[in-house]
Short mmCIF file of C-alpha atoms in Angstrom, two decimals:
data_model
loop_
_atom_site.label_atom_id
_atom_site.label_comp_id
_atom_site.label_asym_id
_atom_site.label_seq_id
_atom_site.Cartn_x
_atom_site.Cartn_y
_atom_site.Cartn_z
CA MET A 1 -51.11 16.01 -38.32
CA THR A 2 -53.73 13.66 -36.93
CA VAL A 3 -55.91 10.83 -38.18
CA ASP A 4 -59.51 10.12 -37.18
CA VAL A 5 -61.48 6.93 -37.83
CA VAL A 6 -65.23 6.98 -38.45
CA MET A 7 -66.61 3.49 -37.83
CA MET A 8 -70.30 2.92 -38.59
CA SER A 9 -72.47 -0.15 -38.21
CA LEU A 10 -76.11 -1.24 -38.12
CA ARG A 11 -77.25 -2.00 -34.58
CA ARG A 12 -80.86 -2.54 -33.46
CA ARG A 13 -82.10 -1.36 -36.88
CA ASP A 14 -80.23 1.91 -36.47
CA LEU A 15 -77.11 3.36 -38.11
CA GLN A 16 -74.60 3.89 -35.31
CA VAL A 17 -71.06 5.25 -34.99
CA LEU A 18 -68.32 4.16 -32.59
CA LEU A 19 -67.17 6.96 -30.27
CA ILE A 20 -64.63 7.21 -27.45
CA LYS A 21 -64.77 9.36 -24.32
CA ARG A 22 -61.66 11.53 -24.10
CA ARG A 23 -59.43 10.90 -21.11
CA SER A 24 -57.41 14.14 -21.22
CA TRP A 25 -57.43 17.84 -22.24
CA PRO A 26 -58.71 19.26 -24.50
CA TYR A 27 -62.36 18.26 -24.26
CA GLU A 28 -61.72 15.89 -21.35
CA GLY A 29 -64.79 13.75 -20.70
CA MET A 30 -66.41 14.52 -24.06
CA TRP A 31 -67.21 12.00 -26.76
CA ALA A 32 -65.12 12.00 -29.92
CA ILE A 33 -64.20 10.01 -33.01
CA PRO A 34 -61.25 7.65 -32.32
CA GLY A 35 -57.99 9.17 -33.52
CA GLY A 36 -54.75 10.90 -32.66
CA PHE A 37 -51.42 12.24 -33.83
CA VAL A 38 -49.35 10.56 -36.54
CA ASN A 39 -45.86 9.45 -35.51
CA ILE A 40 -42.97 10.70 -37.63
CA ASP A 41 -42.07 7.19 -38.79
CA GLU A 42 -45.51 5.80 -39.74
CA SER A 43 -47.92 6.09 -42.66
CA LEU A 44 -51.34 7.66 -42.27
CA GLU A 45 -53.14 4.31 -42.53
CA THR A 46 -50.79 2.70 -40.01
CA ALA A 47 -51.44 5.57 -37.61
CA ALA A 48 -55.21 5.23 -38.09
CA LYS A 49 -55.12 1.51 -37.31
CA ARG A 50 -52.85 2.07 -34.30
CA GLU A 51 -55.07 4.77 -32.83
CA LEU A 52 -58.17 2.65 -33.38
CA GLN A 53 -56.63 -0.27 -31.53
CA GLU A 54 -55.22 1.89 -28.72
CA GLU A 55 -58.56 3.57 -28.03
CA THR A 56 -61.17 0.90 -28.82
CA GLY A 57 -59.36 -2.44 -29.01
CA VAL A 58 -60.54 -2.87 -32.63
CA GLN A 59 -57.96 -4.20 -35.07
CA ASP A 60 -57.60 -5.84 -38.47
CA VAL A 61 -60.26 -3.77 -40.24
CA TYR A 62 -60.21 -2.35 -43.75
CA LEU A 63 -60.08 1.45 -43.72
CA GLU A 64 -60.86 3.80 -46.60
CA GLN A 65 -59.38 7.30 -46.65
CA LEU A 66 -62.32 9.70 -46.77
CA TYR A 67 -61.37 13.39 -46.55
CA THR A 68 -59.02 15.96 -45.00
CA PHE A 69 -60.22 18.61 -42.54
CA GLY A 70 -58.04 21.62 -41.77
CA ASP A 71 -60.01 24.60 -40.47
CA PRO A 72 -57.57 26.83 -38.50
CA GLY A 73 -59.52 26.76 -35.22
CA ARG A 74 -60.55 23.10 -35.15
CA ASP A 75 -58.07 22.18 -32.37
CA PRO A 76 -57.37 24.53 -29.39
CA ARG A 77 -53.84 23.14 -28.94
CA THR A 78 -52.34 24.19 -32.26
CA ARG A 79 -53.00 24.20 -36.00
CA VAL A 80 -53.91 20.59 -36.75
CA ILE A 81 -54.89 19.01 -40.06
CA THR A 82 -56.65 15.66 -39.79
CA VAL A 83 -57.09 12.91 -42.36
CA VAL A 84 -60.32 10.99 -41.83
CA TYR A 85 -60.65 7.26 -42.49
CA PHE A 86 -63.93 5.38 -42.75
CA ALA A 87 -65.09 1.83 -42.12
CA LEU A 88 -68.55 0.25 -42.38
CA LEU A 89 -68.65 -2.99 -40.42
CA ASP A 90 -70.81 -5.67 -38.86
CA SER A 91 -70.62 -4.71 -35.18
CA GLU A 92 -71.35 -8.28 -34.09
CA ARG A 93 -67.92 -9.28 -35.39
CA LEU A 94 -66.12 -6.67 -33.28
CA GLN A 95 -64.87 -6.88 -29.72
CA VAL A 96 -65.04 -3.26 -28.58
CA LYS A 97 -63.63 -2.03 -25.29
CA ALA A 98 -62.10 1.18 -23.96
CA ALA A 99 -58.33 0.76 -24.23
CA ASP A 100 -55.47 2.75 -22.70
CA ASP A 101 -56.08 6.07 -24.45
CA ALA A 102 -59.85 6.33 -23.84
CA ALA A 103 -61.99 6.57 -20.70
CA ASP A 104 -64.92 4.80 -22.35
CA VAL A 105 -66.17 3.62 -25.73
CA GLY A 106 -69.68 3.18 -27.08
CA TRP A 107 -72.02 3.04 -30.06
CA PHE A 108 -74.29 6.03 -30.75
CA SER A 109 -77.04 6.64 -33.29
CA VAL A 110 -75.89 8.99 -36.05
CA TYR A 111 -79.33 10.59 -35.70
CA ASP A 112 -78.98 11.25 -31.96
CA LEU A 113 -75.38 12.19 -31.20
CA PRO A 114 -74.03 13.55 -27.90
CA SER A 115 -72.02 16.79 -27.84
CA LEU A 116 -68.75 16.01 -29.62
CA ALA A 117 -65.20 17.29 -29.25
CA PHE A 118 -63.37 19.33 -31.89
CA ASP A 119 -65.21 19.51 -35.24
CA HIS A 120 -66.27 15.88 -35.05
CA GLU A 121 -69.96 16.62 -35.55
CA LYS A 122 -69.06 18.21 -38.89
CA ILE A 123 -66.89 15.21 -39.77
CA LEU A 124 -69.68 12.75 -38.97
CA HIS A 125 -72.25 14.65 -41.01
CA TYR A 126 -69.87 14.67 -43.98
CA SER A 127 -69.17 10.94 -43.54
CA LEU A 128 -72.88 10.14 -43.50
CA GLU A 129 -73.49 12.06 -46.72
CA ARG A 130 -70.56 10.31 -48.40
CA LEU A 131 -71.91 6.93 -47.28
CA ARG A 132 -75.34 7.72 -48.72
CA GLY A 133 -73.75 8.75 -51.99
CA LYS A 134 -71.76 5.53 -52.20
CA LEU A 135 -74.95 3.44 -52.16
CA ASP A 136 -75.56 4.47 -55.77
CA TYR A 137 -72.28 3.30 -57.24
CA THR A 138 -70.61 0.85 -54.82
CA THR A 139 -71.52 -2.36 -52.99
CA ILE A 140 -70.70 -0.89 -49.58
CA ALA A 141 -74.11 -1.91 -48.15
CA PHE A 142 -73.20 -5.59 -48.39
CA SER A 143 -70.55 -5.20 -45.68
CA LEU A 144 -73.44 -4.88 -43.20
CA LEU A 145 -75.15 -8.11 -44.22
CA PRO A 146 -74.49 -11.79 -43.54
CA ASP A 147 -73.20 -13.92 -46.41
CA GLN A 148 -76.79 -14.83 -47.35
CA PHE A 149 -79.70 -12.41 -47.04
CA THR A 150 -83.21 -11.67 -48.29
CA LEU A 151 -84.21 -8.73 -50.47
CA ARG A 152 -86.18 -7.39 -47.54
CA GLU A 153 -83.06 -7.39 -45.37
CA LEU A 154 -81.07 -5.64 -48.10
CA GLN A 155 -83.77 -2.99 -48.55
CA ARG A 156 -83.81 -2.40 -44.80
CA VAL A 157 -80.08 -1.61 -44.89
CA TYR A 158 -80.63 0.98 -47.61
CA GLU A 159 -83.58 2.51 -45.76
CA ILE A 160 -81.67 2.83 -42.49
CA ILE A 161 -78.70 4.50 -44.17
CA LEU A 162 -80.85 6.81 -46.30
CA HIS A 163 -83.20 7.44 -43.36
CA LYS A 164 -86.31 7.06 -45.50
CA ARG A 165 -88.73 4.43 -46.80
CA LEU A 166 -88.20 2.99 -50.28
CA ASP A 167 -90.79 1.60 -52.64
CA LYS A 168 -90.50 -2.19 -52.46
CA ARG A 169 -91.21 -2.89 -56.14
CA ASN A 170 -88.89 -0.19 -57.49
CA PHE A 171 -86.07 -1.16 -55.14
CA ARG A 172 -86.20 -4.83 -56.09
CA LYS A 173 -86.41 -4.08 -59.79
CA LYS A 174 -83.39 -1.79 -59.63
CA ILE A 175 -81.18 -4.02 -57.48
CA LEU A 176 -81.96 -7.20 -59.43
CA SER A 177 -81.24 -5.47 -62.75
CA THR A 178 -77.63 -4.81 -61.68
CA GLY A 179 -76.76 -8.51 -61.62
CA ILE A 180 -74.86 -8.15 -58.35
CA LEU A 181 -77.14 -10.63 -56.56
CA GLU A 182 -76.94 -14.38 -56.91
CA ASP A 183 -79.90 -16.57 -55.95
CA THR A 184 -78.63 -19.26 -53.56
CA GLY A 185 -81.64 -21.51 -54.12
CA ALA A 186 -82.33 -21.50 -50.38
CA LYS A 187 -85.20 -19.78 -48.58
CA LYS A 188 -85.79 -18.20 -45.19
CA MET A 189 -88.94 -17.65 -43.14
CA GLU A 190 -89.67 -13.98 -42.41
CA GLY A 191 -92.44 -13.67 -39.83
CA THR A 192 -95.80 -14.94 -41.07
CA HIS A 193 -94.95 -14.32 -44.72
CA ARG A 194 -94.13 -17.09 -47.16
CA PRO A 195 -90.45 -18.15 -47.28
CA ALA A 196 -88.22 -15.52 -48.92
CA ARG A 197 -85.41 -16.29 -51.33
CA LEU A 198 -81.88 -16.00 -50.00
CA TYR A 199 -79.31 -14.16 -52.09
CA ARG A 200 -75.59 -13.63 -51.91
CA PHE A 201 -73.38 -10.87 -53.28
CA ASN A 202 -71.84 -11.69 -56.67
CA PRO A 203 -68.44 -9.90 -56.72
CA ALA A 204 -67.93 -10.75 -60.40
CA ALA A 205 -70.77 -8.39 -61.29
CA GLU A 206 -69.67 -5.49 -59.08
CA ALA A 207 -68.44 -3.45 -62.04
CA LYS A 208 -72.01 -3.18 -63.35
CA LEU A 209 -73.04 -0.78 -60.60
#
């Protein structure tokens, strides 16, 4: 059994995923999702965190178990079932580097992926659809924002993930009606527009989503 870790982040106004370049067979030299085999004496989550650190240098991140993939021909070595974990993070807080088990590591747009090893393209497409679905009933989008943000910045996060434009008035009406935003009383200049209100996430109201 293996574990794979899908890590996504907003970079340069684009939704990107962290990939590693494989150092060995199979698919040597191809890009792939970080991951590897589970040791006999470790839990799935422990294995996921270990593989992530060994291949990218990333550690101490919260991982959510996403789905299990087990098509018979997904790995040319043998029959392998993989459990996929997911994390949505602020890339500016991460120190990413190719570690011992990877030849290289890099961020790629989910809308312009290179050829991927195994069935990782399928896994990434599934992960993206799950992420889009979570926007309706979780506060996952806030993990990509600073502690204080404007409504325009929040809407931009939604638009990038959904890959479409949203009506400004409808978006603000819907998000403010949930009660999950708290007005900080501070304001921020956004270009030539008048100062915009700064909000913060109100965790006490999360259950209202």
